[in-house]
């Protein structure tokens, strides 16, 4: 399906590309036509220039002719003057002829004046036409240059766009080829995965069938053997031991260890804060070394001196709580009995804070009434006055919620299970409030210490004590911030861990049932250990049985060897006896008897040795049989191990290939999205360029139309000039 979609998208892209290519060809043709039109306009302009030059030559000839006529007119005027001078001499003789000549002179002078005026007018018109022609020619040349530059720019843009489109097309074709190869590989992998999934489905069906049959057998056994189902009753189900979640216990122990470290840090900071506050009361505003402090401060200092007996138990209670959370227990609120002790220690420390709060407030008020206290110092003291009240209030709030958490392990009806999340959330909010209050105390106390250093009676001991108090408050602030962030970050885990309990049950009924469950858990653990011991002892017994069989075989082999040795000794002893009897009985045949005895002795050892190989061969056969059996079993075991390893490796490889296929599919989809986005962007760019080309072509056509209009006007003006020049030439010829 993915390959078909890719093929369809690429076919659409090819169609769009062919359309765009056709449009590009049309645009190229339009540009070529415009270039041809501009070339024809250049030719027409050259022809107009040639005609203009001809007209200029005609005008030059006309001006030369006019100059000749002007010279002739001047000659005629000179002749007229001479004739007038001669006429004066012969005035009396030829009066009639003078009258006639005067009339002719007046007519010639009028005609001459008209010709001169007309010639001047023609000269002016010709000059104006020449100037206008030059101006139009310059404008047209500048427009032609601009149009040529625009045409060159458009051609460069067209070339760059065609180059860009060809590059993008080549890139898309390469991407298409790569995607086709990838799609083919993915199809092959998909086929393999389908085959494997079919095999896995078949195996799953077989397993389901086997498990179904086993489930039916187990249900039959349960229905026949189990007297009642204790998970239906919450009272009985609460006594069932839940499944041991070692990771859950280790996580809770780790969190308890972190909380204990934070509590230890807070305890150290509180001890330092109360101790240095006691020192501060002893030296300011009155130093106890030089003068007697007020009874109020004496009592306040006495109470502060007892801070360790209230602060140290907090660390001990948290330590006991941490030690109660082990890997083998089930840790929920119903089983955390040590949380009650920590809550009691926190209540004791809260009582200590309530006891010292009035003295602390009165001590600050007494300090404000001192003559050394300035207005700014008094303002800081009142801010600390409010901060100490807020500090005690937030500890009361924190103790309230901690005591609520301790109720499920002692009195479960005091806190419903649905309210656990609310209590944890409010503890986190109280810790954040404690952190904010300690930040305000640190800020106000630093300002107070800076102001106390400016007091004239401030000693180095006071400055050092203030620095120690500031460092302890800073440590308190950091510890409270760490504790608040720690509790907020692990709030989800604290809430989710409450669902840890017996299977099928929603909760523990009571602390007593939780305690019974823990006892049952210990018994179950001891029973499992005993079962493990029994299993180990059974394995030892089986091993000993194998060793027993081995030694029994060894004993049988040793017995056979012993029998062989005894038989050998008996045979050798009987041989020696017969030899001695024959030596004493027959002396003459001593040599022959010796020969027979030697033959017998040789024959008898051969018999004894023939019995020994049978026993040894039997032992070797037994050994080889067992060794072959062991080798066969080890080879079967190794083959099974290798098959399992191979199957495991194949499963892992399939999983990796599946994940890689999914990743490649995601990457291909992303690449497809990017390519579609690029195609849309290219289409938009092509549309914009097409529109810009159309606009530019329309502008060029408008320019060409305007140029044609101006050329026609110039043509008409040149024709009029020609007509006027021809008329003038005819008139001059007539003259």
Coordinates of C-alpha atoms in Angstrom, one line a residue, residues 231-520:
X231 CA -10.1 -13.8 48.1
X232 CA -13.8 -13.2 48.0
X233 CA -13.8 -12.0 51.5
X234 CA -11.8 -8.8 52.3
X235 CA -11.3 -10.0 55.9
X236 CA -9.7 -13.2 54.8
X237 CA -8.0 -11.8 51.8
X238 CA -6.2 -9.2 54.0
X239 CA -4.4 -12.1 55.6
X240 CA -3.1 -13.4 52.3
X241 CA 0.6 -12.6 51.6
X242 CA 0.9 -10.4 48.5
X243 CA 3.3 -11.0 45.7
X244 CA 6.8 -9.9 46.8
X245 CA 7.8 -6.8 44.8
X246 CA 11.5 -6.5 45.4
X247 CA 11.9 -3.5 43.1
X248 CA 9.1 -1.7 45.0
X249 CA 10.8 -2.4 48.4
X250 CA 14.2 -1.3 47.1
X251 CA 12.8 1.9 45.7
X252 CA 11.0 2.7 49.0
X253 CA 14.2 1.9 51.0
X254 CA 16.2 4.2 48.7
X255 CA 13.6 7.0 49.2
X256 CA 13.6 6.4 53.0
X257 CA 17.4 6.7 52.9
X258 CA 17.2 10.0 51.0
X259 CA 14.6 11.3 53.4
X260 CA 16.7 10.2 56.4
X261 CA 19.7 12.2 54.9
X262 CA 17.5 15.3 54.5
X263 CA 16.1 14.9 58.1
X264 CA 19.7 14.6 59.4
X265 CA 20.6 17.8 57.6
X266 CA 17.6 19.6 59.0
X267 CA 18.3 18.3 62.5
X268 CA 21.9 19.6 62.3
X269 CA 20.7 23.0 61.0
X270 CA 18.0 23.2 63.8
X271 CA 20.5 22.4 66.5
X272 CA 22.9 25.1 65.2
X273 CA 20.1 27.6 64.9
X274 CA 18.8 27.1 68.4
X275 CA 22.3 27.0 69.9
X276 CA 23.4 30.2 68.2
X277 CA 20.1 31.9 69.0
X278 CA 20.9 31.1 72.7
X279 CA 24.3 32.7 72.3
X280 CA 22.7 35.7 70.7
X281 CA 20.3 36.2 73.6
X282 CA 23.3 36.1 76.0
X283 CA 25.1 39.0 74.2
X284 CA 22.5 41.3 72.7
X285 CA 21.1 43.8 73.5
X286 CA 22.9 43.2 76.9
X287 CA 26.1 41.2 77.2
X288 CA 25.8 38.7 80.1
X289 CA 29.6 38.9 80.6
X290 CA 29.4 42.6 81.6
X291 CA 25.8 43.0 82.8
X292 CA 22.8 40.9 83.9
X293 CA 20.3 40.1 81.2
X294 CA 16.6 40.3 81.8
X295 CA 14.7 37.4 83.5
X296 CA 12.8 36.9 80.2
X297 CA 15.9 36.3 78.2
X298 CA 17.3 34.1 81.0
X299 CA 14.3 31.9 80.8
X300 CA 14.4 31.9 77.0
X301 CA 18.1 31.0 77.1
X302 CA 17.3 28.2 79.5
X303 CA 14.6 26.7 77.2
X304 CA 16.9 27.1 74.2
X305 CA 19.6 25.2 76.0
X306 CA 17.2 22.1 76.1
X307 CA 16.8 22.0 72.2
X308 CA 18.9 18.9 71.7
X309 CA 16.5 16.7 73.8
X310 CA 13.7 17.7 71.4
X311 CA 15.6 17.8 68.0
X312 CA 17.8 14.7 68.3
X313 CA 14.8 12.3 68.6
X314 CA 13.6 13.4 65.1
X315 CA 16.8 11.9 63.6
X316 CA 16.4 8.7 65.7
X317 CA 12.7 8.3 64.7
X318 CA 13.6 8.6 61.0
X319 CA 16.5 6.1 61.5
X320 CA 14.1 3.6 63.1
X321 CA 11.6 4.2 60.2
X322 CA 14.4 3.6 57.7
X323 CA 15.5 0.4 59.4
X324 CA 12.0 -1.0 59.4
X325 CA 11.8 -0.8 55.6
X326 CA 13.7 -3.8 54.4
X327 CA 13.8 -5.9 51.3
X328 CA 11.7 -8.7 52.8
X329 CA 8.9 -6.7 54.3
X330 CA 5.7 -5.3 52.7
X331 CA 5.8 -1.5 53.2
X332 CA 2.4 0.3 53.2
X333 CA 1.0 2.7 55.7
X334 CA -0.7 -0.1 57.6
X335 CA 2.6 -1.8 58.2
X336 CA 4.8 1.2 58.9
X337 CA 4.4 1.1 62.7
X338 CA 7.6 3.2 63.2
X339 CA 6.0 6.2 61.5
X340 CA 4.0 6.6 64.8
X341 CA 7.2 7.1 66.7
X342 CA 8.5 9.7 64.3
X343 CA 5.1 11.5 64.6
X344 CA 5.4 11.5 68.4
X345 CA 9.0 13.0 68.2
X346 CA 7.7 15.6 65.8
X347 CA 4.9 16.4 68.2
X348 CA 7.5 16.8 71.0
X349 CA 9.5 19.2 68.9
X350 CA 6.3 21.1 68.1
X351 CA 5.6 21.4 71.8
X352 CA 9.2 22.8 72.3
X353 CA 8.5 25.4 69.5
X354 CA 5.2 26.4 71.2
X355 CA 7.0 26.7 74.5
X356 CA 9.8 29.0 73.3
X357 CA 7.6 31.0 70.9
X358 CA 6.2 33.5 73.5
X359 CA 9.6 34.1 75.0
X360 CA 11.1 34.6 71.5
X361 CA 8.4 37.1 70.6
X362 CA 8.8 38.9 74.0
X363 CA 12.6 39.0 73.5
X364 CA 12.2 40.6 70.1
X365 CA 9.8 43.2 71.6
X366 CA 12.2 43.8 74.5
X367 CA 15.0 44.3 72.0
X368 CA 12.8 46.9 70.1
X369 CA 12.3 48.8 73.3
X370 CA 16.1 49.0 73.9
X371 CA 17.8 52.4 73.3
X372 CA 20.2 50.8 70.8
X373 CA 17.4 49.7 68.5
X374 CA 16.9 52.0 65.5
X375 CA 13.7 52.4 63.5
X376 CA 15.0 50.1 60.7
X377 CA 16.2 47.5 63.2
X378 CA 12.8 47.7 64.9
X379 CA 11.1 47.0 61.5
X380 CA 13.3 44.0 60.9
X381 CA 12.5 42.7 64.4
X382 CA 8.8 43.0 63.8
X383 CA 9.2 41.1 60.5
X384 CA 11.0 38.3 62.4
X385 CA 8.2 38.5 65.0
X386 CA 5.7 37.6 62.2
X387 CA 8.1 35.0 60.7
X388 CA 8.5 33.1 63.9
X389 CA 4.7 32.8 64.3
X390 CA 4.4 31.5 60.7
X391 CA 7.2 29.0 61.3
X392 CA 5.5 27.5 64.3
X393 CA 2.2 27.4 62.4
X394 CA 3.7 25.6 59.4
X395 CA 5.3 23.0 61.8
X396 CA 1.9 22.5 63.4
X397 CA 0.4 21.9 59.9
X398 CA 3.2 19.5 59.0
X399 CA 2.7 17.6 62.3
X400 CA -1.0 17.3 61.7
X401 CA -0.6 15.6 58.3
X402 CA 2.3 13.4 59.5
X403 CA 0.1 12.2 62.5
X404 CA -2.7 11.5 59.9
X405 CA -0.3 9.3 58.0
X406 CA 0.6 7.4 61.2
X407 CA -3.1 6.6 61.9
X408 CA -3.5 3.6 59.4
X409 CA -0.9 1.6 61.4
X410 CA -2.6 2.2 64.7
X411 CA -6.2 3.3 64.2
X412 CA -7.3 2.8 60.6
X413 CA -10.8 4.2 61.0
X414 CA -9.2 7.6 61.7
X415 CA -8.1 8.1 58.0
X416 CA -9.9 6.7 55.0
X417 CA -7.8 5.2 52.2
X418 CA -9.3 7.7 49.6
X419 CA -7.8 10.6 51.6
X420 CA -4.2 9.3 51.4
X421 CA -3.4 11.2 48.2
X422 CA -4.8 14.4 49.8
X423 CA -2.6 14.0 52.9
X424 CA 0.6 13.5 50.8
X425 CA -0.2 16.5 48.6
X426 CA -0.7 18.7 51.7
X427 CA 2.6 17.5 53.2
X428 CA 4.4 18.5 50.0
X429 CA 2.6 21.9 50.1
X430 CA 3.6 22.3 53.8
X431 CA 7.2 21.6 53.0
X432 CA 7.2 24.2 50.3
X433 CA 5.6 26.6 52.7
X434 CA 8.3 25.9 55.3
X435 CA 10.9 26.5 52.6
X436 CA 9.3 29.9 51.7
X437 CA 9.1 31.0 55.4
X438 CA 12.8 30.0 56.0
X439 CA 13.8 32.1 52.9
X440 CA 12.0 35.1 54.4
X441 CA 13.7 34.5 57.8
X442 CA 17.1 34.3 56.1
X443 CA 16.4 37.5 54.2
X444 CA 15.1 39.5 57.3
X445 CA 17.8 38.1 59.6
X446 CA 20.6 39.1 57.1
X447 CA 19.1 42.6 57.0
X448 CA 18.9 42.6 60.8
X449 CA 22.6 41.5 61.2
X450 CA 23.7 44.2 58.8
X451 CA 21.9 46.8 60.9
X452 CA 23.3 45.4 64.2
X453 CA 26.8 45.8 62.9
X454 CA 26.2 49.5 62.6
X455 CA 25.3 49.8 66.3
X456 CA 28.1 51.6 68.2
X457 CA 28.3 48.9 70.9
X458 CA 28.5 46.0 68.4
X459 CA 31.3 43.6 69.3
X460 CA 33.2 41.0 67.3
X461 CA 31.4 38.3 69.3
X462 CA 28.0 39.6 68.1
X463 CA 29.1 39.7 64.5
X464 CA 30.5 36.2 64.6
X465 CA 27.3 34.9 66.3
X466 CA 25.1 36.6 63.6
X467 CA 27.2 35.0 60.9
X468 CA 26.7 31.6 62.5
X469 CA 23.0 32.2 62.8
X470 CA 22.8 33.2 59.1
X471 CA 24.8 30.1 58.1
X472 CA 22.4 27.9 60.1
X473 CA 19.4 29.6 58.6
X474 CA 20.8 29.1 55.1
X475 CA 21.4 25.5 55.9
X476 CA 17.8 25.2 57.1
X477 CA 16.6 26.8 53.9
X478 CA 18.6 24.5 51.7
X479 CA 17.5 21.4 53.6
X480 CA 13.9 22.4 53.5
X481 CA 14.1 23.2 49.8
X482 CA 15.7 19.8 49.1
X483 CA 13.1 18.0 51.2
X484 CA 10.2 19.9 49.5
X485 CA 11.5 19.1 46.0
X486 CA 12.2 15.5 46.9
X487 CA 8.7 15.0 48.3
X488 CA 7.1 16.7 45.2
X489 CA 9.1 14.7 42.7
X490 CA 8.2 11.4 44.4
X491 CA 4.6 12.2 45.2
X492 CA 3.3 10.0 42.4
X493 CA 5.4 7.0 43.7
X494 CA 4.1 7.5 47.3
X495 CA 0.6 7.6 46.0
X496 CA 0.9 4.6 43.7
X497 CA 2.7 2.5 46.4
X498 CA -0.5 2.5 48.4
X499 CA -2.1 0.0 46.0
X500 CA 0.5 -2.6 47.1
X501 CA -1.4 -5.3 48.9
X502 CA -3.0 -8.8 48.6
X503 CA -4.1 -9.9 45.2
X504 CA -7.8 -9.2 44.6
X505 CA -8.1 -7.0 47.7
X506 CA -8.4 -3.3 47.8
X507 CA -6.8 -2.7 51.2
X508 CA -5.6 -4.1 54.5
X509 CA -8.5 -4.2 56.9
X510 CA -6.6 -3.3 60.1
X511 CA -3.1 -3.1 61.5
X512 CA -3.7 -6.4 63.2
X513 CA -4.5 -8.1 59.9
X514 CA -1.4 -6.5 58.4
X515 CA 0.7 -7.8 61.3
X516 CA -0.7 -11.3 60.8
X517 CA 0.0 -11.0 57.1
X518 CA 3.7 -10.1 57.9
X519 CA 3.9 -13.1 60.2
X520 CA 2.4 -15.3 57.5

